[in-house]
Amino acid sequence: MFEKEYDVIVVGGGHAGAEAVAAAANMGSKTLLVTMNLQTIGQMSCNPAMGGIAKGQIVREIDALGGYSGIVTDRSAIQFKMLNKSKGPAMWSPRAQNDRLRFAEEWRLLLEQTPNVDFYQEMVKGLLVKNGKVTGVRTSLGIDINAKSVVLTNGTFLNGLIHIGEKQFGGGRAGEKAATGITEQLTDFGFDSGRMKTGTPPRVDGRSLDYSAMIVQPGDENPEKFSYLDTPLLKEQRDCFMTHTSAEVHDLLREGFDRSPMFNGRIKSIGPRYCPSIEDKINRFADKDSHQIFVEPEGWHTVEVYVNGFSTSLPEDVQYKALRSVKGFEKVKFFRPGYAIEYDYFPPTQLRHTLETKLIENLYFAGQINGTTGYEEAASQGLMAGINAHLKNNGKEAFVLRRDEAYIGVLIDDLITKGTEEPYRMFTSRAEYRTLLRQDNADLRLTPKSFELGLASEERLRRMEEKERKSTSFIEFFKKTSFNPDQLNPILESLDSAPVKQADKMVKVFSRPKVTMDHMLQLEGVADFVAEHELDREVLEQTEIQVKYSGYIEKEKNNADKLQRLENIKIPADFDYSKLKSLSFEAREKLQQIQPATISQASRISGVSPSDISVLLVYLGR
């Protein structure tokens, strides 16, 4: 059947579980993926897209660390867009529409081709725990499977409850049953648990839509990709479309509010603030007569369409009636109605920065079980849990990313230090060092670390070093080479930029706001340098960002270095804060509960003031 002894067992085959399996196995751990349905590994449960604001940066970080999400996304993409291109590069965020079926298939095939991975389809009912350590799992058939570490990535399946109007039924996803047993066991061990809610819109038949009444949303003219490896660039793309709700649509939806589980008290848990249901939107923003609806194809060949912006748990007849009043949807046919789902999660302050639980050794949580929402957030946690499970099993130092090193570091630090009472979603605004944490330099930041772990391949490291070497030499070229004013001034005039009176180094004029790489390529010697050194688009982009934003980047690095001093001041494990009477009562309570590893982490805990930090520093002899 399968072996009964593993290094790492991963429970759940969603985005977190798939990355956890890949990471642990690629580092050399004998790994078992136990999931309730092997046909839904890497399933896109909600929208058929990866990336977006801050999420795109996370996917690039996962790729730089040797994870699979970027590769799978590129292989199954049907459209690519770089969002926020009109803003500074710290805000640029890649996003891809994907073929839902191909995405899951690519994940399954990649995992099957990964050495050290076994698969088993069944529900895990509980954990095997001995002397405060996890030793394996027990399945619904009563089979015990032993492991040194267990990673739980249960998604929305823990006691999942689906709501459509007045109807409710158990389920972890449409058409799939909920998982039971684990929550009850963990609360018996002393874990706090809570309930969260998320929702999904109707899926409809694209043949029943009138696209001529909608606004076309094409992909980028020159699409990029997520992975730093040789994944395919899109040569053709599928369009998305945009339409809008109206006052009439809102009135029709309001007719069903008394039957809405969200408003009649049947749903008591908190949903995602930044991805609200349509009924929540028209309730909270009553002054708005219209909301955007994005019409997203589910793949290259299927007619199924995802109605982004119309997430709802209203009765199916209300959904149908209201959607038929949306422009372009007058003759719509449903594949399935939208629904809300409630599920168990465990407040993440119960974890260490490695995602290991504080209460049970060698047990890791990743994904929605920690209160996050989104494929990308889940995948990054799975990757880090898989890495740390392997490292701990082998007596090696933990792998933790700081806030100035990666969005993944921001995400995990936010969860562990601040906790979350609503589904947590990553935004660029959550990162204080976002000028350092750009999507274009994720490989430069993280690939060397991953290579040291034994996760990133030598090929990845070589590519990264080549990119760094080429962009450094191109920057030096601009610093050393002078421009010809006669050649440059017509370009500056066309940009309404002040002309130059004498020759100077190219780097000075390149630093001007309106001057781009395309303008510089018109100057003598620049295009020749690019051709001679075979510089690709990635190197040109990296060079331009480093030249134009060097001041901002340097300033942010200095700020990060200053804060790093606090990061280096460690607090002893199981430190007893109750004896420090000079601390405020709230600070003592929060510090005792969260047990921060460093002074820097302690300073980020809500309720811990600067004076409390001073008390800690004095006590630690600083």
Coordinates of C-alpha atoms in Angstrom, one line a residue:
M1 CA 0.0 0.0 0.0
F2 CA 2.6 2.6 1.2
E3 CA 5.3 2.8 3.9
K4 CA 4.3 3.4 7.5
E5 CA 7.3 5.5 8.4
Y6 CA 8.0 9.0 7.0
D7 CA 10.2 12.0 7.7
V8 CA 7.4 14.5 6.9
I9 CA 3.6 13.9 6.4
V10 CA 1.7 16.8 4.8
V11 CA -2.1 16.7 5.3
G12 CA -4.0 18.5 2.5
G13 CA -3.1 18.9 -1.1
G14 CA -4.0 22.6 -1.8
H15 CA -1.5 25.3 -2.5
A16 CA 0.1 25.2 1.0
G17 CA 0.2 21.4 1.0
A18 CA 1.7 21.1 -2.5
E19 CA 4.5 23.5 -1.7
A20 CA 5.2 21.9 1.6
V21 CA 5.5 18.4 0.0
A22 CA 7.8 19.8 -2.8
A23 CA 10.1 21.6 -0.3
A24 CA 10.5 18.8 2.1
A25 CA 11.0 16.2 -0.6
N26 CA 13.4 18.3 -2.7
M27 CA 15.6 18.8 0.4
G28 CA 15.8 15.0 0.9
S29 CA 12.9 14.1 3.3
K30 CA 10.9 11.0 2.7
T31 CA 7.5 12.7 2.4
L32 CA 3.8 11.6 2.3
L33 CA 1.0 13.7 1.0
V34 CA -2.3 12.6 2.5
T35 CA -5.3 14.3 0.9
M36 CA -9.0 13.5 0.7
N37 CA -9.0 13.7 -3.1
L38 CA -5.9 13.2 -5.3
Q39 CA -7.8 14.7 -8.3
T40 CA -7.8 18.1 -6.6
I41 CA -4.1 18.6 -5.8
G42 CA -3.3 22.3 -6.4
Q43 CA -7.0 23.0 -7.1
M44 CA -7.9 26.7 -7.7
S45 CA -10.9 26.7 -5.4
C46 CA -11.8 30.3 -6.1
N47 CA -10.7 32.5 -9.0
P48 CA -8.5 31.1 -11.8
A49 CA -5.6 33.5 -11.3
M50 CA -2.3 33.8 -9.5
G51 CA -0.5 36.9 -8.3
G52 CA -1.8 40.5 -8.1
I53 CA -1.0 43.3 -5.7
A54 CA 1.8 42.0 -3.4
K55 CA 0.6 38.4 -4.1
G56 CA 2.6 38.5 -7.4
Q57 CA 5.7 39.4 -5.4
I58 CA 5.1 36.4 -3.2
V59 CA 4.9 34.0 -6.2
R60 CA 8.2 35.3 -7.5
E61 CA 9.7 34.8 -4.0
I62 CA 8.4 31.2 -3.9
D63 CA 10.0 30.7 -7.3
A64 CA 13.3 32.2 -6.2
L65 CA 13.3 29.9 -3.2
G66 CA 12.9 26.8 -5.4
G67 CA 9.2 26.4 -5.0
Y68 CA 6.8 25.3 -7.8
S69 CA 4.0 27.9 -7.9
G70 CA 5.7 30.1 -10.5
I71 CA 6.5 27.2 -12.8
V72 CA 2.9 25.9 -12.6
T73 CA 1.5 29.4 -13.2
D74 CA 3.6 30.0 -16.3
R75 CA 2.8 26.5 -17.8
S76 CA -0.9 27.0 -17.4
A77 CA -1.3 30.8 -18.0
I78 CA -3.8 32.2 -20.5
Q79 CA -3.1 35.9 -19.8
F80 CA -0.5 38.0 -18.1
K81 CA -0.6 41.5 -16.7
M82 CA 1.9 43.6 -14.8
L83 CA -0.3 45.7 -12.5
N84 CA 0.6 49.2 -11.2
K85 CA 3.0 49.8 -14.0
S86 CA 2.2 53.6 -13.9
K87 CA 3.6 53.7 -10.3
G88 CA 7.1 53.1 -9.0
P89 CA 8.7 49.6 -9.4
A90 CA 8.1 48.8 -5.7
M91 CA 4.4 48.6 -6.6
W92 CA 4.7 46.6 -9.8
S93 CA 2.8 43.3 -9.3
P94 CA 2.6 40.5 -11.8
R95 CA -0.7 38.6 -12.3
A96 CA -1.7 35.7 -14.5
Q97 CA -5.1 34.3 -15.5
N98 CA -4.8 30.5 -15.6
D99 CA -6.4 27.5 -17.1
R100 CA -7.9 25.9 -14.0
L101 CA -7.7 22.3 -15.2
R102 CA -4.2 22.6 -16.5
F103 CA -3.0 24.3 -13.3
A104 CA -4.1 21.4 -11.1
E105 CA -2.7 18.9 -13.7
E106 CA 0.7 20.6 -13.8
W107 CA 0.9 20.5 -10.0
R108 CA 0.0 16.8 -9.9
L109 CA 2.5 15.9 -12.6
L110 CA 5.3 18.0 -11.0
L111 CA 4.8 16.3 -7.6
E112 CA 4.7 12.9 -9.2
Q113 CA 8.1 13.7 -10.9
T114 CA 9.6 14.8 -7.5
P115 CA 11.7 12.1 -5.8
N116 CA 10.9 11.1 -2.2
V117 CA 7.1 11.8 -2.6
D118 CA 4.4 9.2 -1.8
F119 CA 0.6 9.9 -2.1
Y120 CA -2.4 8.5 -0.2
Q121 CA -6.0 9.4 -0.6
E122 CA -7.9 9.4 2.7
M123 CA -9.1 11.7 5.4
V124 CA -6.9 12.3 8.4
K125 CA -9.0 12.1 11.5
G126 CA -6.4 12.9 14.1
L127 CA -2.8 13.2 15.1
L128 CA -0.6 10.7 17.0
V129 CA 1.1 12.6 19.8
K130 CA 3.5 11.3 22.5
N131 CA 5.2 13.3 25.3
G132 CA 4.3 16.6 23.7
K133 CA 5.6 15.6 20.2
V134 CA 3.7 14.7 17.1
T135 CA 4.6 11.2 15.9
G136 CA 2.2 10.7 13.0
V137 CA -1.4 10.7 11.8
R138 CA -4.5 8.5 12.1
T139 CA -6.8 8.1 9.1
S140 CA -10.5 7.7 8.9
L141 CA -9.9 3.9 8.2
G142 CA -8.0 3.7 11.5
I143 CA -4.6 3.4 9.8
D144 CA -1.7 4.9 11.8
I145 CA 1.2 6.4 9.8
N146 CA 4.3 7.5 11.6
A147 CA 6.4 10.6 10.9
K148 CA 9.0 12.8 12.5
S149 CA 7.0 15.9 11.5
V150 CA 3.5 16.7 10.4
V151 CA 2.4 19.7 8.4
L152 CA -1.4 20.5 8.6
T153 CA -2.7 22.4 5.5
N154 CA -6.4 21.8 5.8
G155 CA -7.7 24.9 3.9
T156 CA -11.4 25.4 4.4
F157 CA -12.1 21.8 5.2
L158 CA -11.9 21.7 9.0
N159 CA -15.7 21.4 9.9
G160 CA -16.4 23.3 6.7
L161 CA -20.0 24.5 6.4
I162 CA -21.4 25.8 3.0
H163 CA -24.2 28.4 2.9
I164 CA -26.5 29.2 -0.1
G165 CA -29.4 31.3 1.2
E166 CA -31.4 29.4 3.8
K167 CA -29.6 26.1 2.9
Q168 CA -26.5 24.9 4.6
F169 CA -24.6 21.7 4.4
G170 CA -21.2 20.3 5.4
G171 CA -18.4 20.6 2.9
G172 CA -14.9 21.8 2.4
R173 CA -15.5 23.0 -1.1
A174 CA -18.5 22.6 -3.6
G175 CA -18.9 18.9 -4.2
E176 CA -16.4 17.8 -1.5
K177 CA -17.0 16.7 2.1
A178 CA -15.7 18.5 5.2
A179 CA -12.9 17.1 7.4
T180 CA -13.7 16.3 11.0
G181 CA -11.8 15.2 14.1
I182 CA -8.7 17.4 14.0
T183 CA -10.1 20.6 15.5
E184 CA -11.7 18.7 18.4
Q185 CA -8.4 16.9 19.2
L186 CA -6.3 20.1 19.0
T187 CA -8.6 22.0 21.3
D188 CA -8.3 19.1 23.8
F189 CA -4.6 19.7 23.6
G190 CA -5.1 23.3 24.6
F191 CA -5.2 25.1 21.2
D192 CA -7.5 28.1 20.7
S193 CA -9.6 27.8 17.6
G194 CA -12.0 30.1 15.8
R195 CA -14.2 30.3 12.7
M196 CA -13.7 32.3 9.5
K197 CA -15.7 32.8 6.4
T198 CA -14.9 33.1 2.7
G199 CA -17.1 33.1 -0.4
T200 CA -17.1 32.5 -4.1
P201 CA -19.2 33.8 -7.0
P202 CA -21.3 31.9 -9.5
R203 CA -19.7 30.1 -12.4
V204 CA -21.6 30.6 -15.6
D205 CA -21.7 29.4 -19.2
G206 CA -19.7 31.7 -21.4
R207 CA -21.9 30.8 -24.4
S208 CA -24.8 32.6 -22.8
L209 CA -23.0 35.9 -22.3
D210 CA -23.0 39.0 -24.7
Y211 CA -19.4 40.1 -24.7
S212 CA -20.1 42.9 -27.1
A213 CA -21.9 44.7 -24.3
M214 CA -18.8 44.5 -22.1
I215 CA -15.4 46.3 -22.0
V216 CA -12.5 44.1 -23.2
Q217 CA -9.6 43.6 -20.8
P218 CA -6.6 42.3 -22.8
G219 CA -3.3 41.0 -21.4
D220 CA 0.0 43.0 -21.7
E221 CA 1.3 43.5 -25.2
N222 CA 4.7 42.0 -24.2
P223 CA 3.7 39.5 -21.5
E224 CA 6.3 38.5 -18.8
K225 CA 6.2 35.5 -16.6
F226 CA 6.7 34.4 -12.9
S227 CA 9.5 31.8 -12.9
Y228 CA 13.2 32.7 -13.3
L229 CA 13.6 29.4 -15.1
D230 CA 13.0 28.6 -18.8
T231 CA 9.2 28.4 -18.5
P232 CA 7.2 29.4 -21.7
L233 CA 6.4 33.0 -22.5
L234 CA 2.8 33.5 -23.7
K235 CA 2.5 33.9 -27.4
E236 CA -1.2 34.2 -27.5
Q237 CA -3.6 35.3 -24.7
R238 CA -7.3 35.1 -23.9
D239 CA -9.2 38.3 -23.1
C240 CA -11.0 39.0 -19.9
F241 CA -14.0 41.5 -19.9
M242 CA -15.5 44.0 -17.5
T243 CA -19.0 45.0 -16.9
H244 CA -20.9 46.7 -14.0
T245 CA -23.7 46.2 -11.6
S246 CA -26.5 48.9 -11.5
A247 CA -29.0 50.3 -9.1
E248 CA -31.5 47.8 -10.4
V249 CA -29.2 44.9 -9.7
H250 CA -28.6 46.2 -6.2
D251 CA -32.4 46.5 -5.6
L252 CA -32.9 42.9 -6.8
L253 CA -30.1 41.7 -4.5
R254 CA -31.6 43.6 -1.5
E255 CA -34.9 41.7 -1.9
G256 CA -33.1 38.6 -0.8
F257 CA -31.3 40.1 2.2
D258 CA -33.8 38.7 4.7
R259 CA -32.8 35.2 3.4
S260 CA -29.1 35.9 3.4
P261 CA -27.1 33.9 6.0
M262 CA -24.8 36.9 6.4
F263 CA -27.6 39.2 7.5
N264 CA -30.0 36.9 9.3
G265 CA -27.3 35.7 11.8
R266 CA -26.7 32.2 10.4
I267 CA -23.1 33.1 9.6
K268 CA -21.4 34.5 12.7
S269 CA -17.7 34.3 11.5
I270 CA -15.8 37.1 9.9
G271 CA -15.1 37.2 6.1
P272 CA -12.3 38.8 4.1
R273 CA -12.4 42.6 4.4
Y274 CA -10.7 43.2 1.1
C275 CA -12.7 40.7 -1.0
P276 CA -16.3 41.3 0.3
S277 CA -19.4 39.6 -1.1
I278 CA -21.6 41.6 -3.4
E279 CA -24.3 41.9 -0.7
D280 CA -21.7 43.1 1.7
K281 CA -20.5 45.7 -0.8
I282 CA -23.9 47.2 -1.5
N283 CA -24.7 47.2 2.2
R284 CA -21.4 48.9 3.2
F285 CA -21.2 51.2 0.2
A286 CA -24.9 52.1 0.0
D287 CA -24.0 55.4 -1.8
K288 CA -22.6 53.6 -4.8
D289 CA -24.9 52.6 -7.6
S290 CA -22.4 50.5 -9.5
H291 CA -19.6 48.0 -8.8
Q292 CA -17.1 46.5 -11.3
I293 CA -17.6 42.9 -12.4
F294 CA -14.6 41.1 -14.1
V295 CA -15.5 38.3 -16.4
E296 CA -12.7 35.7 -16.4
P297 CA -12.4 32.6 -18.6
E298 CA -11.6 29.4 -16.7
G299 CA -9.2 28.1 -19.4
W300 CA -8.2 27.9 -23.1
H301 CA -11.0 25.7 -24.3
T302 CA -13.7 25.5 -21.6
V303 CA -16.8 27.7 -21.8
E304 CA -17.0 28.0 -18.0
V305 CA -16.6 31.6 -16.7
Y306 CA -15.7 33.0 -13.3
V307 CA -17.7 36.1 -12.3
N308 CA -15.1 38.1 -10.3
G309 CA -16.7 40.7 -8.0
F310 CA -20.0 38.9 -7.6
S311 CA -19.1 36.6 -4.6
T312 CA -22.3 35.8 -2.8
S313 CA -24.2 33.5 -0.4
L314 CA -27.7 34.7 -1.3
P315 CA -30.3 32.2 -2.4
E316 CA -29.6 30.8 -5.9
D317 CA -32.9 32.3 -7.3
V318 CA -31.9 35.8 -6.1
Q319 CA -28.4 35.4 -7.5
Y320 CA -29.8 34.4 -10.9
K321 CA -32.4 37.1 -11.1
A322 CA -29.9 39.9 -10.1
L323 CA -27.1 38.6 -12.4
R324 CA -29.5 38.6 -15.4
S325 CA -29.9 42.4 -14.9
V326 CA -26.1 42.9 -15.3
K327 CA -25.2 44.2 -18.8
G328 CA -24.0 41.3 -21.0
F329 CA -25.6 38.7 -18.6
E330 CA -29.2 39.1 -19.8
K331 CA -29.4 35.4 -21.0
V332 CA -26.9 33.9 -18.5
K333 CA -26.9 30.2 -17.6
F334 CA -25.5 29.0 -14.3
F335 CA -23.0 26.2 -14.0
R336 CA -23.2 26.6 -10.2
P337 CA -24.3 29.3 -7.8
G338 CA -22.0 31.2 -5.5
Y339 CA -21.7 30.2 -1.9
A340 CA -20.1 31.1 1.4
I341 CA -18.1 28.7 3.5
E342 CA -17.3 28.8 7.2
Y343 CA -14.4 26.8 8.5
D344 CA -12.1 26.4 11.6
Y345 CA -8.8 28.1 12.0
F346 CA -6.2 28.4 14.7
P347 CA -5.0 31.9 15.7
P348 CA -1.4 32.0 14.5
T349 CA 0.0 33.6 17.6
Q350 CA 0.2 29.9 18.8
L351 CA 3.0 29.3 16.3
R352 CA 6.8 30.0 16.2
H353 CA 8.3 31.9 13.2
T354 CA 9.1 28.5 11.7
L355 CA 5.3 27.8 11.7
E356 CA 5.9 25.0 14.2
T357 CA 3.2 25.1 17.0
K358 CA 4.3 26.1 20.5
L359 CA 2.2 23.4 22.1
I360 CA 3.1 20.3 20.1
E361 CA 6.7 19.9 18.9
N362 CA 7.3 19.0 15.2
L363 CA 3.7 20.0 14.3
Y364 CA 3.4 22.7 11.7
F365 CA 0.4 24.7 10.4
A366 CA 0.3 26.4 7.0
G367 CA -2.3 28.2 4.9
Q368 CA -5.9 29.0 5.8
I369 CA -5.6 27.1 9.1
N370 CA -3.6 30.1 10.2
G371 CA -6.3 32.6 9.2
T372 CA -4.9 33.7 5.8
T373 CA -6.8 34.0 2.6
G374 CA -5.4 33.5 -0.9
Y375 CA -3.5 30.9 -2.9
E376 CA -0.2 32.8 -2.7
E377 CA -0.2 33.4 1.0
A378 CA -1.0 29.7 1.6
A379 CA 1.7 28.5 -0.8
S380 CA 4.4 30.6 0.8
Q381 CA 3.6 29.3 4.2
G382 CA 3.6 25.7 2.9
L383 CA 7.0 26.2 1.5
M384 CA 8.4 27.6 4.7
A385 CA 6.7 24.9 6.8
G386 CA 8.1 22.1 4.6
I387 CA 11.6 23.7 4.7
N388 CA 11.6 24.0 8.5
A389 CA 10.1 20.5 9.1
H390 CA 13.0 19.0 7.1
L391 CA 15.7 21.2 8.9
K392 CA 14.4 20.4 12.4
N393 CA 14.3 16.7 11.6
N394 CA 17.9 16.9 10.6
G395 CA 19.1 19.0 13.6
K396 CA 19.8 22.0 11.4
E397 CA 19.2 25.7 12.2
A398 CA 15.7 27.0 11.4
F399 CA 15.1 29.1 8.2
V400 CA 13.3 32.4 9.0
L401 CA 13.0 35.3 6.6
R402 CA 13.1 38.8 8.1
R403 CA 10.7 41.6 7.2
D404 CA 13.4 43.4 5.1
E405 CA 14.2 40.2 3.2
A406 CA 10.9 39.1 1.8
Y407 CA 7.1 39.6 1.7
I408 CA 7.0 36.0 3.0
G409 CA 8.9 37.3 6.1
V410 CA 6.3 40.2 6.5
L411 CA 3.4 37.7 6.2
I412 CA 4.7 35.2 8.8
D413 CA 5.9 37.9 11.2
D414 CA 2.5 39.7 11.0
L415 CA 0.7 36.4 11.7
I416 CA 2.9 35.2 14.6
T417 CA 3.3 38.7 16.2
K418 CA 0.0 40.4 15.7
G419 CA -2.4 37.4 15.0
T420 CA -5.5 38.0 12.9
E421 CA -9.2 37.9 13.6
E422 CA -10.2 38.2 10.0
P423 CA -8.9 36.5 6.9
Y424 CA -5.4 38.0 6.4
R425 CA -4.4 39.1 2.9
M426 CA -1.0 40.5 1.8
F427 CA -0.7 44.1 0.5
T428 CA 2.3 46.2 -0.4
S429 CA 1.3 48.6 2.3
R430 CA 2.0 45.9 5.0
A431 CA 5.7 45.9 4.1
E432 CA 7.8 48.8 5.4
Y433 CA 10.6 47.9 3.1
R434 CA 8.7 47.5 -0.2
T435 CA 11.4 49.4 -2.2
L436 CA 13.7 46.5 -1.3
L437 CA 11.1 43.8 -1.8
R438 CA 10.3 44.3 -5.4
Q439 CA 9.1 41.6 -7.8
D440 CA 12.1 42.1 -10.1
N441 CA 14.8 41.3 -7.5
A442 CA 13.3 38.3 -5.7
D443 CA 15.9 36.0 -7.2
L444 CA 18.8 38.3 -6.1
R445 CA 17.3 38.4 -2.6
L446 CA 16.5 34.8 -2.0
T447 CA 18.1 32.3 -4.4
P448 CA 21.5 32.3 -2.6
K449 CA 19.7 31.5 0.7
S450 CA 17.7 28.7 -1.0
F451 CA 20.9 27.3 -2.7
E452 CA 22.5 27.1 0.8
L453 CA 19.5 25.1 2.0
G454 CA 19.9 22.7 -0.9
L455 CA 16.6 23.6 -2.4
A456 CA 17.4 25.9 -5.3
S457 CA 19.4 24.2 -8.0
E458 CA 22.8 25.2 -9.2
E459 CA 21.2 26.3 -12.5
R460 CA 19.0 28.8 -10.5
L461 CA 22.0 30.2 -8.7
R462 CA 24.0 30.5 -11.9
R463 CA 21.2 32.3 -13.7
M464 CA 20.8 34.7 -10.7
E465 CA 24.6 35.4 -10.6
E466 CA 24.7 36.0 -14.4
K467 CA 21.8 38.5 -14.1
E468 CA 23.5 40.3 -11.2
R469 CA 26.8 40.4 -13.0
K470 CA 25.3 41.8 -16.3
S471 CA 23.2 44.5 -14.6
T472 CA 26.2 45.6 -12.4
S473 CA 28.4 45.9 -15.5
F474 CA 25.7 47.8 -17.4
I475 CA 25.4 50.3 -14.5
E476 CA 29.1 50.8 -14.5
F477 CA 28.9 51.5 -18.3
F478 CA 26.4 54.3 -17.6
K479 CA 28.7 55.7 -14.8
K480 CA 31.8 55.7 -17.0
T481 CA 30.4 56.6 -20.5
S482 CA 29.7 60.2 -21.5
F483 CA 26.8 61.3 -23.7
N484 CA 26.9 63.6 -26.8
P485 CA 24.7 66.7 -26.0
D486 CA 23.8 67.1 -29.7
Q487 CA 22.4 63.6 -29.7
L488 CA 20.8 63.8 -26.3
N489 CA 19.1 67.3 -26.4
P490 CA 16.4 66.4 -29.1
I491 CA 15.3 63.5 -26.8
L492 CA 15.2 65.8 -23.8
E493 CA 13.2 68.4 -25.7
S494 CA 10.6 65.8 -26.7
L495 CA 10.2 65.0 -23.0
D496 CA 9.9 68.7 -21.9
S497 CA 13.1 68.1 -19.9
A498 CA 15.8 70.8 -19.6
P499 CA 18.5 70.5 -22.3
V500 CA 22.2 70.0 -21.3
K501 CA 25.0 72.4 -22.2
Q502 CA 28.0 70.0 -22.1
A503 CA 28.9 66.4 -22.1
D504 CA 28.6 64.4 -18.9
K505 CA 28.2 60.9 -17.7
M506 CA 25.1 59.0 -18.9
V507 CA 24.1 58.0 -15.4
K508 CA 23.2 61.6 -14.5
V509 CA 20.7 62.1 -17.3
F510 CA 19.3 58.5 -16.9
S511 CA 18.4 59.5 -13.3
R512 CA 15.9 62.1 -14.6
P513 CA 12.2 61.1 -14.0
K514 CA 11.0 61.0 -17.6
V515 CA 14.1 59.4 -19.2
T516 CA 13.7 55.6 -19.7
M517 CA 15.8 52.8 -20.9
D518 CA 14.2 53.1 -24.3
H519 CA 15.5 56.7 -24.6
M520 CA 19.0 55.7 -23.4
L521 CA 19.1 52.9 -26.1
Q522 CA 19.0 55.7 -28.7
L523 CA 22.3 57.1 -27.5
E524 CA 25.5 56.2 -29.2
G525 CA 27.1 53.0 -27.8
V526 CA 24.3 51.9 -25.6
A527 CA 22.5 49.5 -28.0
D528 CA 25.9 48.1 -29.1
F529 CA 26.7 47.3 -25.4
V530 CA 23.4 45.5 -25.0
A531 CA 23.9 43.5 -28.1
E532 CA 27.6 42.7 -27.4
H533 CA 26.8 41.5 -23.8
E534 CA 23.5 39.8 -24.8
L535 CA 21.5 41.6 -22.1
D536 CA 17.9 40.5 -21.9
R537 CA 14.8 42.4 -20.8
E538 CA 15.2 41.3 -17.1
V539 CA 18.7 42.8 -17.0
L540 CA 17.6 46.0 -18.7
E541 CA 14.7 46.4 -16.2
Q542 CA 17.0 45.6 -13.2
T543 CA 19.6 48.2 -14.4
E544 CA 17.0 50.9 -14.9
I545 CA 15.5 50.4 -11.5
Q546 CA 19.0 50.4 -9.8
V547 CA 20.0 53.6 -11.5
K548 CA 16.8 55.6 -11.1
Y549 CA 15.9 54.5 -7.5
S550 CA 19.4 54.0 -6.0
G551 CA 18.9 56.8 -3.5
Y552 CA 15.6 55.3 -2.2
I553 CA 17.0 51.8 -2.1
E554 CA 20.1 52.9 -0.1
K555 CA 18.0 54.9 2.4
E556 CA 15.7 51.9 3.0
K557 CA 18.7 49.6 3.4
N558 CA 20.1 51.9 6.1
N559 CA 16.8 51.9 7.9
A560 CA 16.6 48.1 7.8
D561 CA 20.2 47.8 9.1
K562 CA 19.3 50.1 12.1
L563 CA 16.3 47.9 13.0
Q564 CA 18.4 44.8 12.4
R565 CA 20.3 45.7 15.6
L566 CA 17.1 45.1 17.6
E567 CA 16.6 41.9 15.6
N568 CA 19.9 40.7 16.9
I569 CA 19.0 41.1 20.6
K570 CA 17.5 37.7 21.4
I571 CA 15.1 37.1 24.2
P572 CA 15.6 33.7 26.0
A573 CA 13.0 31.0 25.2
D574 CA 10.3 30.7 27.9
F575 CA 11.3 34.1 29.4
D576 CA 9.1 34.9 32.4
Y577 CA 7.6 38.3 31.8
S578 CA 5.4 38.2 35.0
K579 CA 8.4 39.1 37.2
L580 CA 9.0 42.4 35.3
K581 CA 6.5 44.6 37.3
S582 CA 7.7 47.7 35.4
L583 CA 6.0 46.4 32.2
S584 CA 2.4 47.4 31.6
F585 CA -0.2 44.7 32.4
E586 CA -1.2 44.5 28.7
A587 CA 2.5 44.1 27.7
R588 CA 3.1 41.4 30.2
E589 CA 0.0 39.5 29.1
K590 CA 0.8 39.8 25.3
L591 CA 4.5 39.1 25.7
Q592 CA 3.8 36.0 27.8
Q593 CA 1.3 34.7 25.3
I594 CA 3.4 35.3 22.1
Q595 CA 6.9 34.7 23.5
P596 CA 8.8 36.8 20.9
A597 CA 12.2 35.6 19.9
T598 CA 13.8 39.1 19.6
I599 CA 13.4 42.6 20.9
S600 CA 12.5 43.7 17.4
Q601 CA 9.6 41.2 17.3
A602 CA 8.5 42.3 20.8
S603 CA 8.3 45.9 19.6
R604 CA 5.8 45.0 16.8
I605 CA 3.3 43.4 19.2
S606 CA 0.1 45.4 19.6
G607 CA -0.1 46.8 23.1
V608 CA 3.7 46.8 23.7
S609 CA 4.8 50.4 24.0
P610 CA 8.3 51.9 23.5
S611 CA 8.6 52.3 27.3
D612 CA 8.0 48.5 27.7
I613 CA 10.8 47.9 25.2
S614 CA 13.1 50.1 27.2
V615 CA 12.3 48.0 30.3
L616 CA 13.1 44.8 28.4
L617 CA 16.4 46.3 27.1
V618 CA 17.5 47.4 30.6
Y619 CA 16.6 43.9 32.0
L620 CA 18.6 42.2 29.2
G621 CA 21.6 44.4 30.0
R622 CA 21.3 46.7 27.0

